[in-house]
């Protein structure tokens, strides 16, 4: 589009020694202008500025008392912003919901999402030079990932069973039996990480229920890059002016999960998904689903 995007995270779009520049001059709480930090200045669109937010960012090495959140807290987190000052100091804000006009809801294959969470932990381990972690949980062979999952599952099993036996989980379908949920969690590999994934989408659909929302799958860009981008541009009311960057080839993560893993995670997903979430995720768990996608 040759236009700028924005980000809730000023540190991502601010040059060293500079202040984060908000897209609204009188509102220092952001979001923040991405286009001024590039070699070529990109102006802001007149109507809709596509803005990056992760919403609630879940901890990894933690139990349900830390990662289970309600919709209100999640919704506020989607509007959390951080501004960076020249000396590196950061200020945290929350901008008002009235600034949000539309939403783009991105969905990635839940199995791939687990692998990416693991991959990110490996990157952090490399950064802190934690060779013990890297040796114990290598990306390849697949047993490194599975050992990592089992380590987290075992570490928080007692807390997980106690928490979900005490707390029933409310979805838009019904209130799921707490004992049955506790048993499903115990049977499923990487159950804590998987719960966080479903919880994120449940809350995201609830928070954007009254907004004009465009749902797009990560895999859509791999299957039909041009068509997917055209629909996105129509939604944000922008014109295509430059040739877009390509999209990376998909990875084959099928070897990391066996049929039992897929079956158990599918049962867990159905149990804790809202009706809207399950409608958008169920195909990932069908028998005809391609595990390589």
C-alpha positions as a Python dict, from the first residue, in 0.01 Angstrom:
ca = {
    (1, 'X'): (0, 0, 0),
    (2, 'X'): (307, 226, 43),
    (3, 'X'): (139, 339, 365),
    (4, 'X'): (253, 296, 723),
    (5, 'X'): (119, 55, 979),
    (6, 'X'): (126, 110, 1355),
    (7, 'X'): (218, -87, 1665),
    (8, 'X'): (115, -87, 2029),
    (9, 'X'): (481, -144, 2109),
    (10, 'X'): (680, 175, 2061),
    (11, 'X'): (1014, 2, 2116),
    (12, 'X'): (959, -191, 1790),
    (13, 'X'): (914, 119, 1573),
    (14, 'X'): (1138, 378, 1742),
    (15, 'X'): (1489, 461, 1630),
    (16, 'X'): (1769, 461, 1888),
    (17, 'X'): (1785, 790, 2075),
    (18, 'X'): (1436, 899, 1968),
    (19, 'X'): (1087, 922, 2113),
    (20, 'X'): (803, 691, 2005),
    (21, 'X'): (575, 891, 1775),
    (22, 'X'): (200, 832, 1822),
    (23, 'X'): (-27, 819, 1519),
    (24, 'X'): (-247, 1080, 1691),
    (25, 'X'): (-30, 1387, 1775),
    (26, 'X'): (-228, 1480, 2086),
    (27, 'X'): (-247, 1126, 2225),
    (28, 'X'): (91, 1010, 2354),
    (29, 'X'): (-57, 673, 2458),
    (30, 'X'): (-40, 547, 2100),
    (31, 'X'): (-54, 338, 1891),
    (32, 'X'): (283, 435, 1744),
    (33, 'X'): (384, 529, 1392),
    (34, 'X'): (595, 270, 1215),
    (35, 'X'): (668, 459, 892),
    (36, 'X'): (907, 717, 1033),
    (37, 'X'): (1158, 456, 1146),
    (38, 'X'): (1231, 334, 793),
    (39, 'X'): (1468, 451, 519),
    (40, 'X'): (1163, 570, 327),
    (41, 'X'): (903, 767, 520),
    (42, 'X'): (561, 606, 490),
    (43, 'X'): (256, 820, 557),
    (44, 'X'): (-43, 710, 759),
    (45, 'X'): (-363, 604, 581),
    (46, 'X'): (-655, 845, 606),
    (47, 'X'): (-907, 593, 739),
    (48, 'X'): (-782, 266, 889),
    (49, 'X'): (-432, 213, 1031),
    (50, 'X'): (-351, -156, 1063),
    (51, 'X'): (-208, -188, 1416),
    (52, 'X'): (-10, -470, 1570),
    (53, 'X'): (-118, -603, 1910),
    (54, 'X'): (-52, -935, 2079),
    (55, 'X'): (-325, -874, 2337),
    (56, 'X'): (-259, -1090, 2644),
    (57, 'X'): (89, -1244, 2625),
    (58, 'X'): (88, -1564, 2825),
    (59, 'X'): (375, -1680, 3040),
    (60, 'X'): (531, -2014, 2942),
    (61, 'X'): (681, -2169, 3255),
    (62, 'X'): (374, -2113, 3475),
    (63, 'X'): (57, -2278, 3604),
    (64, 'X'): (-314, -2198, 3556),
    (65, 'X'): (-327, -1961, 3852),
    (66, 'X'): (-113, -1731, 3636),
    (67, 'X'): (-228, -1800, 3280),
    (68, 'X'): (-607, -1818, 3320),
    (69, 'X'): (-750, -1467, 3271),
    (70, 'X'): (-1098, -1325, 3219),
    (71, 'X'): (-1225, -1146, 2910),
    (72, 'X'): (-1212, -800, 3068),
    (73, 'X'): (-843, -827, 3152),
    (74, 'X'): (-772, -970, 2808),
    (75, 'X'): (-959, -686, 2635),
    (76, 'X'): (-762, -422, 2822),
    (77, 'X'): (-436, -594, 2729),
    (78, 'X'): (-524, -555, 2359),
    (79, 'X'): (-504, -178, 2412),
    (80, 'X'): (-190, -177, 2627),
    (81, 'X'): (86, 31, 2471),
    (82, 'X'): (446, 115, 2554),
    (83, 'X'): (629, 432, 2449),
    (84, 'X'): (1007, 456, 2434),
    (85, 'X'): (1212, 762, 2531),
    (86, 'X'): (1561, 857, 2396),
    (87, 'X'): (1741, 713, 2701),
    (88, 'X'): (1560, 382, 2667),
    (89, 'X'): (1299, 446, 2937),
    (90, 'X'): (952, 313, 2867),
    (91, 'X'): (607, 434, 2969),
    (92, 'X'): (300, 210, 2967),
    (93, 'X'): (-49, 327, 2867),
    (94, 'X'): (-396, 202, 2783),
    (95, 'X'): (-573, 379, 2498),
    (96, 'X'): (-956, 398, 2478),
    (97, 'X'): (-1162, 138, 2292),
    (98, 'X'): (-1331, 410, 2083),
    (99, 'X'): (-1013, 434, 1873),
    (100, 'X'): (-1063, 78, 1750),
    (101, 'X'): (-1291, 64, 1446),
    (102, 'X'): (-1221, -279, 1297),
    (103, 'X'): (-1032, -597, 1385),
    (104, 'X'): (-825, -847, 1190),
    (105, 'X'): (-824, -1182, 1375),
    (106, 'X'): (-530, -1400, 1269),
    (107, 'X'): (-552, -1775, 1334),
    (108, 'X'): (-260, -2015, 1306),
    (109, 'X'): (-272, -2394, 1308),
    (110, 'X'): (-281, -2483, 1681),
    (111, 'X'): (-21, -2758, 1640),
    (112, 'X'): (214, -2520, 1463),
    (113, 'X'): (155, -2262, 1732),
    (114, 'X'): (283, -2507, 1996),
    (115, 'X'): (600, -2564, 1795),
    (116, 'X'): (653, -2190, 1754),
    (117, 'X'): (616, -2135, 2129),
    (118, 'X'): (883, -2404, 2181),
    (119, 'X'): (1103, -2248, 1913),
    (120, 'X'): (1080, -1911, 2086),
    (121, 'X'): (1194, -2068, 2413),
    (122, 'X'): (1496, -2210, 2228),
    (123, 'X'): (1578, -1864, 2093),
    (124, 'X'): (1562, -1717, 2443),
    (125, 'X'): (1785, -1997, 2573),
    (126, 'X'): (2043, -1920, 2302),
    (127, 'X'): (2029, -1551, 2392),
    (128, 'X'): (2099, -1621, 2760),
    (129, 'X'): (2354, -1892, 2664),
    (130, 'X'): (2167, -2166, 2849),
    (131, 'X'): (2343, -2466, 2699),
    (132, 'X'): (2185, -2706, 2949),
    (133, 'X'): (1836, -2616, 2821),
    (134, 'X'): (1949, -2640, 2457),
    (135, 'X'): (2103, -2983, 2512),
    (136, 'X'): (1800, -3115, 2700),
    (137, 'X'): (1537, -2983, 2457),
    (138, 'X'): (1675, -2967, 2099),
    (139, 'X'): (1441, -2879, 1813),
    (140, 'X'): (1541, -3201, 1638),
    (141, 'X'): (1478, -3481, 1689),
    (142, 'X'): (1113, -3441, 1787),
    (143, 'X'): (1179, -3590, 2132),
    (144, 'X'): (1328, -3255, 2235),
    (145, 'X'): (989, -3087, 2190),
    (146, 'X'): (806, -3374, 2356),
    (147, 'X'): (1045, -3370, 2655),
    (148, 'X'): (984, -2997, 2692),
    (149, 'X'): (608, -3054, 2691),
    (150, 'X'): (634, -3337, 2944),
    (151, 'X'): (857, -3124, 3168),
    (152, 'X'): (595, -2846, 3181),
    (153, 'X'): (306, -3092, 3212),
    (154, 'X'): (470, -3271, 3505),
    (155, 'X'): (591, -2954, 3677),
    (156, 'X'): (241, -2804, 3698),
    (157, 'X'): (28, -3121, 3703),
    (158, 'X'): (-65, -3098, 4071),
    (159, 'X'): (-163, -2731, 4040),
    (160, 'X'): (-346, -2795, 3712),
    (161, 'X'): (-556, -3081, 3853),
    (162, 'X'): (-643, -2886, 4167),
    (163, 'X'): (-725, -2567, 3975),
    (164, 'X'): (-951, -2723, 3714),
    (165, 'X'): (-1124, -2947, 3964),
    (166, 'X'): (-1212, -2634, 4160),
    (167, 'X'): (-1293, -2407, 3868),
    (168, 'X'): (-1537, -2507, 3597),
    (169, 'X'): (-1473, -2338, 3264),
    (170, 'X'): (-1751, -2127, 3117),
    (171, 'X'): (-1782, -2107, 2739),
    (172, 'X'): (-2065, -1975, 2525),
    (173, 'X'): (-2180, -2336, 2480),
    (174, 'X'): (-2216, -2446, 2840),
    (175, 'X'): (-2029, -2488, 3165),
    (176, 'X'): (-1789, -2776, 3122),
    (177, 'X'): (-1764, -3031, 3404),
    (178, 'X'): (-1456, -2945, 3609),
    (179, 'X'): (-1353, -3305, 3683),
    (180, 'X'): (-1384, -3407, 3318),
    (181, 'X'): (-1178, -3105, 3215),
    (182, 'X'): (-909, -3190, 3469),
    (183, 'X'): (-886, -3539, 3321),
    (184, 'X'): (-868, -3405, 2964),
    (185, 'X'): (-590, -3168, 3063),
    (186, 'X'): (-390, -3449, 3226),
    (187, 'X'): (-418, -3671, 2915),
    (188, 'X'): (-316, -3403, 2664),
    (189, 'X'): (45, -3322, 2574),
    (190, 'X'): (147, -2960, 2638),
    (191, 'X'): (-197, -2905, 2789),
    (192, 'X'): (-107, -2573, 2954),
    (193, 'X'): (26, -2424, 2631),
    (194, 'X'): (-275, -2555, 2443),
    (195, 'X'): (-521, -2411, 2695),
    (196, 'X'): (-357, -2069, 2653),
    (197, 'X'): (-405, -2090, 2275),
    (198, 'X'): (-778, -2170, 2301),
    (199, 'X'): (-829, -1913, 2577),
    (200, 'X'): (-669, -1645, 2358),
    (201, 'X'): (-909, -1707, 2071),
    (202, 'X'): (-1213, -1736, 2300),
    (203, 'X'): (-1139, -1395, 2448),
    (204, 'X'): (-1040, -1238, 2115),
    (205, 'X'): (-1373, -1334, 1957),
    (206, 'X'): (-1561, -1204, 2263),
    (207, 'X'): (-1373, -872, 2269),
    (208, 'X'): (-1431, -809, 1896),
    (209, 'X'): (-1790, -937, 1886),
    (210, 'X'): (-1931, -587, 1822),
    (211, 'X'): (-1658, -485, 1578),
    (212, 'X'): (-1640, -539, 1205),
    (213, 'X'): (-1395, -832, 1209),
    (214, 'X'): (-1202, -1005, 933),
    (215, 'X'): (-1084, -1357, 1022),
    (216, 'X'): (-781, -1476, 830),
    (217, 'X'): (-583, -1800, 863),
    (218, 'X'): (-204, -1795, 854),
    (219, 'X'): (-225, -2083, 608),
    (220, 'X'): (-438, -1873, 369),
    (221, 'X'): (-127, -1675, 280),
    (222, 'X'): (49, -2000, 186),
    (223, 'X'): (-242, -2134, -21),
    (224, 'X'): (-348, -1812, -196),
    (225, 'X'): (-116, -1525, -114),
    (226, 'X'): (-251, -1275, -367),
    (227, 'X'): (-617, -1349, -303),
    (228, 'X'): (-572, -1334, 74),
    (229, 'X'): (-395, -998, 57),
    (230, 'X'): (-658, -856, -179),
    (231, 'X'): (-934, -944, 70),
    (232, 'X'): (-730, -791, 353),
    (233, 'X'): (-679, -467, 161),
    (234, 'X'): (-1048, -448, 78),
    (235, 'X'): (-1129, -485, 447),
    (236, 'X'): (-893, -208, 562),
    (237, 'X'): (-998, 5, 262),
    (238, 'X'): (-653, 48, 111),
    (239, 'X'): (-518, 15, -242),
    (240, 'X'): (-227, -203, -351),
    (241, 'X'): (49, 21, -488),
    (242, 'X'): (369, -182, -454),
    (243, 'X'): (467, -544, -504),
    (244, 'X'): (430, -730, -171),
    (245, 'X'): (702, -939, -12),
    (246, 'X'): (676, -1313, -65),
    (247, 'X'): (552, -1556, 200),
    (248, 'X'): (781, -1830, 339),
    (249, 'X'): (725, -2192, 247),
    (250, 'X'): (533, -2390, 512),
    (251, 'X'): (722, -2618, 750),
    (252, 'X'): (624, -2982, 798),
    (253, 'X'): (553, -3019, 1171),
    (254, 'X'): (354, -3342, 1139),
    (255, 'X'): (634, -3553, 1290),
    (256, 'X'): (606, -3376, 1625),
    (257, 'X'): (259, -3516, 1701),
    (258, 'X'): (121, -3869, 1675),
    (259, 'X'): (-244, -3965, 1626),
    (260, 'X'): (-305, -3996, 2000),
    (261, 'X'): (-171, -3645, 2060),
    (262, 'X'): (-401, -3506, 1790),
    (263, 'X'): (-704, -3695, 1919),
    (264, 'X'): (-655, -3589, 2282),
    (265, 'X'): (-586, -3225, 2193),
    (266, 'X'): (-893, -3224, 1968),
    (267, 'X'): (-1112, -3338, 2259),
    (268, 'X'): (-960, -3073, 2484),
    (269, 'X'): (-1007, -2802, 2221),
    (270, 'X'): (-1374, -2888, 2172),
    (271, 'X'): (-1433, -2892, 2548),
    (272, 'X'): (-1293, -2546, 2619),
    (273, 'X'): (-1365, -2359, 2294),
    (274, 'X'): (-1652, -2116, 2264),
    (275, 'X'): (-1896, -2186, 1981),
    (276, 'X'): (-1730, -1921, 1766),
    (277, 'X'): (-1380, -2045, 1837),
    (278, 'X'): (-1471, -2407, 1765),
    (279, 'X'): (-1636, -2308, 1437),
    (280, 'X'): (-1305, -2160, 1323),
    (281, 'X'): (-1075, -2432, 1464),
    (282, 'X'): (-1261, -2761, 1421),
    (283, 'X'): (-1119, -2835, 1076),
    (284, 'X'): (-769, -2855, 1224),
    (285, 'X'): (-883, -3159, 1424),
    (286, 'X'): (-1089, -3341, 1164),
    (287, 'X'): (-971, -3681, 1038),
    (288, 'X'): (-926, -3534, 692),
    (289, 'X'): (-702, -3251, 817),
    (290, 'X'): (-359, -3242, 653),
    (291, 'X'): (-107, -3258, 941),
    (292, 'X'): (154, -3086, 724),
    (293, 'X'): (-50, -2767, 689),
}
